[in-house]
Amino acid sequence: MADDSTTTITATFETREAADLAVEHLVQQHGISRPDIFIQSASNRNSAGAAPSGGDASHGGGARQDAPLEGEIVVSADIASSQVAAVRRSLGDAGALRVSQR
C-alpha cells in the first residue's frame, strides 16, 4: 500500500526573487500545482523581502530605496510525504534560510 499522506513544507527567504525561484522549482521540478503554493510576508507588514533583489537591486542609481523591505518572505506548500527530501533540497538550492515541515 502506497503512502499518500501529505506534509506542509515551509521555507523562509531573504528576497522575493529567491522565493519566486523556489516556486518555479516546486512547479517545474516537483509537479506541485501553483494553487497549492502560498507566498506571504513572514511578518504582518507588506514586504518584498529583507534585502534588495531583482529590479530593486539593479536600478541604475544603485539599489532602490522605495521597496518595502520589511522582512523575510515565506513559501509554503502541501506536498506528498514521499517528496519531502527532494523538495527540501530544492528549497535550499533556491536560497532558503530555513525549511520546516509539519
mmCIF file of C-alpha atoms in Angstrom:
data_model
loop_
_atom_site.group_PDB
_atom_site.id
_atom_site.type_symbol
_atom_site.label_atom_id
_atom_site.label_comp_id
_atom_site.label_asym_id
_atom_site.label_seq_id
_atom_site.Cartn_x
_atom_site.Cartn_y
_atom_site.Cartn_z
ATOM 1 C CA MET A 1 0.000 0.000 0.000
ATOM 2 C CA ALA A 2 1.396 3.392 -1.021
ATOM 3 C CA ASP A 3 1.810 6.232 1.462
ATOM 4 C CA ASP A 4 -0.337 9.071 0.105
ATOM 5 C CA SER A 5 -0.130 11.313 3.161
ATOM 6 C CA THR A 6 0.722 14.971 2.787
ATOM 7 C CA THR A 7 3.074 17.254 4.630
ATOM 8 C CA THR A 8 3.140 21.036 4.760
ATOM 9 C CA ILE A 9 6.619 22.303 3.996
ATOM 10 C CA THR A 10 7.561 25.911 4.757
ATOM 11 C CA ALA A 11 10.657 27.829 3.696
ATOM 12 C CA THR A 12 11.804 31.348 4.576
ATOM 13 C CA PHE A 13 13.698 33.530 2.099
ATOM 14 C CA GLU A 14 15.542 36.823 2.374
ATOM 15 C CA THR A 15 14.353 38.138 -1.010
ATOM 16 C CA ARG A 16 11.248 37.952 -3.153
ATOM 17 C CA GLU A 17 13.471 36.891 -6.052
ATOM 18 C CA ALA A 18 14.619 33.791 -4.138
ATOM 19 C CA ALA A 19 11.029 32.992 -3.121
ATOM 20 C CA ASP A 20 9.895 33.238 -6.743
ATOM 21 C CA LEU A 21 12.734 30.937 -7.823
ATOM 22 C CA ALA A 22 11.663 28.430 -5.180
ATOM 23 C CA VAL A 23 8.100 28.467 -6.511
ATOM 24 C CA GLU A 24 9.398 27.740 -10.009
ATOM 25 C CA HIS A 25 11.403 24.796 -8.642
ATOM 26 C CA LEU A 26 8.323 23.434 -6.879
ATOM 27 C CA VAL A 27 6.186 23.696 -10.026
ATOM 28 C CA GLN A 28 8.674 22.632 -12.685
ATOM 29 C CA GLN A 29 10.801 20.070 -10.867
ATOM 30 C CA HIS A 30 8.252 18.563 -8.490
ATOM 31 C CA GLY A 31 4.945 18.997 -10.310
ATOM 32 C CA ILE A 32 3.280 20.907 -7.477
ATOM 33 C CA SER A 33 0.284 22.889 -8.692
ATOM 34 C CA ARG A 34 0.579 26.680 -8.307
ATOM 35 C CA PRO A 35 -2.730 26.945 -6.390
ATOM 36 C CA ASP A 36 -1.170 24.651 -3.750
ATOM 37 C CA ILE A 37 1.746 27.043 -3.137
ATOM 38 C CA PHE A 38 1.409 30.043 -0.833
ATOM 39 C CA ILE A 39 3.676 33.111 -0.576
ATOM 40 C CA GLN A 40 3.403 35.642 2.223
ATOM 41 C CA SER A 41 5.385 38.042 4.336
ATOM 42 C CA ALA A 42 6.947 36.498 7.446
ATOM 43 C CA SER A 43 5.620 39.438 9.464
ATOM 44 C CA ASN A 44 2.380 41.374 9.472
ATOM 45 C CA ARG A 45 3.969 44.072 7.281
ATOM 46 C CA ASN A 46 3.887 44.197 3.493
ATOM 47 C CA SER A 47 7.315 43.107 2.320
ATOM 48 C CA ALA A 48 9.367 42.468 -0.785
ATOM 49 C CA GLY A 49 11.957 40.708 1.386
ATOM 50 C CA ALA A 50 14.699 41.745 3.742
ATOM 51 C CA ALA A 51 17.225 42.752 1.049
ATOM 52 C CA PRO A 52 17.045 44.345 -2.411
ATOM 53 C CA SER A 53 16.870 41.885 -5.299
ATOM 54 C CA GLY A 54 15.854 41.713 -8.934
ATOM 55 C CA GLY A 55 14.775 45.100 -10.293
ATOM 56 C CA ASP A 56 15.201 46.741 -6.900
ATOM 57 C CA ALA A 57 18.903 45.842 -6.819
ATOM 58 C CA SER A 58 19.724 46.574 -10.456
ATOM 59 C CA HIS A 59 18.317 50.090 -10.553
ATOM 60 C CA GLY A 60 20.608 52.484 -12.464
ATOM 61 C CA GLY A 61 21.447 54.618 -9.424
ATOM 62 C CA GLY A 62 22.097 51.660 -7.119
ATOM 63 C CA ALA A 63 19.566 49.744 -5.085
ATOM 64 C CA ARG A 64 16.140 51.389 -4.939
ATOM 65 C CA GLN A 65 15.193 52.832 -1.589
ATOM 66 C CA ASP A 66 11.399 52.741 -2.023
ATOM 67 C CA ALA A 67 10.881 48.952 -1.983
ATOM 68 C CA PRO A 68 9.022 47.670 1.102
ATOM 69 C CA LEU A 69 11.961 45.766 2.642
ATOM 70 C CA GLU A 70 10.145 44.930 5.852
ATOM 71 C CA GLY A 71 11.192 41.313 6.457
ATOM 72 C CA GLU A 72 11.513 37.846 5.052
ATOM 73 C CA ILE A 73 9.224 36.010 2.624
ATOM 74 C CA VAL A 74 7.614 32.641 3.445
ATOM 75 C CA VAL A 75 6.747 29.998 0.842
ATOM 76 C CA SER A 76 4.641 27.011 1.893
ATOM 77 C CA ALA A 77 3.045 24.078 0.100
ATOM 78 C CA ASP A 78 1.275 20.835 0.874
ATOM 79 C CA ILE A 79 3.292 18.050 -0.716
ATOM 80 C CA ALA A 80 3.271 14.269 -0.763
ATOM 81 C CA SER A 81 5.299 12.898 2.138
ATOM 82 C CA SER A 82 7.432 10.989 -0.367
ATOM 83 C CA GLN A 83 8.630 14.327 -1.839
ATOM 84 C CA VAL A 84 9.928 15.872 1.389
ATOM 85 C CA ALA A 85 13.657 15.176 0.936
ATOM 86 C CA ALA A 86 13.754 16.299 -2.701
ATOM 87 C CA VAL A 87 11.673 19.420 -2.032
ATOM 88 C CA ARG A 88 13.844 20.375 0.965
ATOM 89 C CA ARG A 89 16.924 20.168 -1.300
ATOM 90 C CA SER A 90 15.276 22.301 -3.983
ATOM 91 C CA LEU A 91 14.240 24.953 -1.485
ATOM 92 C CA GLY A 92 17.776 25.037 -0.109
ATOM 93 C CA ASP A 93 19.180 25.336 -3.639
ATOM 94 C CA ALA A 94 16.846 28.294 -4.218
ATOM 95 C CA GLY A 95 18.296 30.077 -1.174
ATOM 96 C CA ALA A 96 16.008 29.172 1.725
ATOM 97 C CA LEU A 97 17.264 30.466 5.063
ATOM 98 C CA ARG A 98 15.119 27.933 6.963
ATOM 99 C CA VAL A 99 12.976 24.962 5.930
ATOM 100 C CA SER A 100 10.491 23.201 8.212
ATOM 101 C CA GLN A 101 7.682 20.706 7.860
ATOM 102 C CA ARG A 102 4.610 19.641 9.791
#
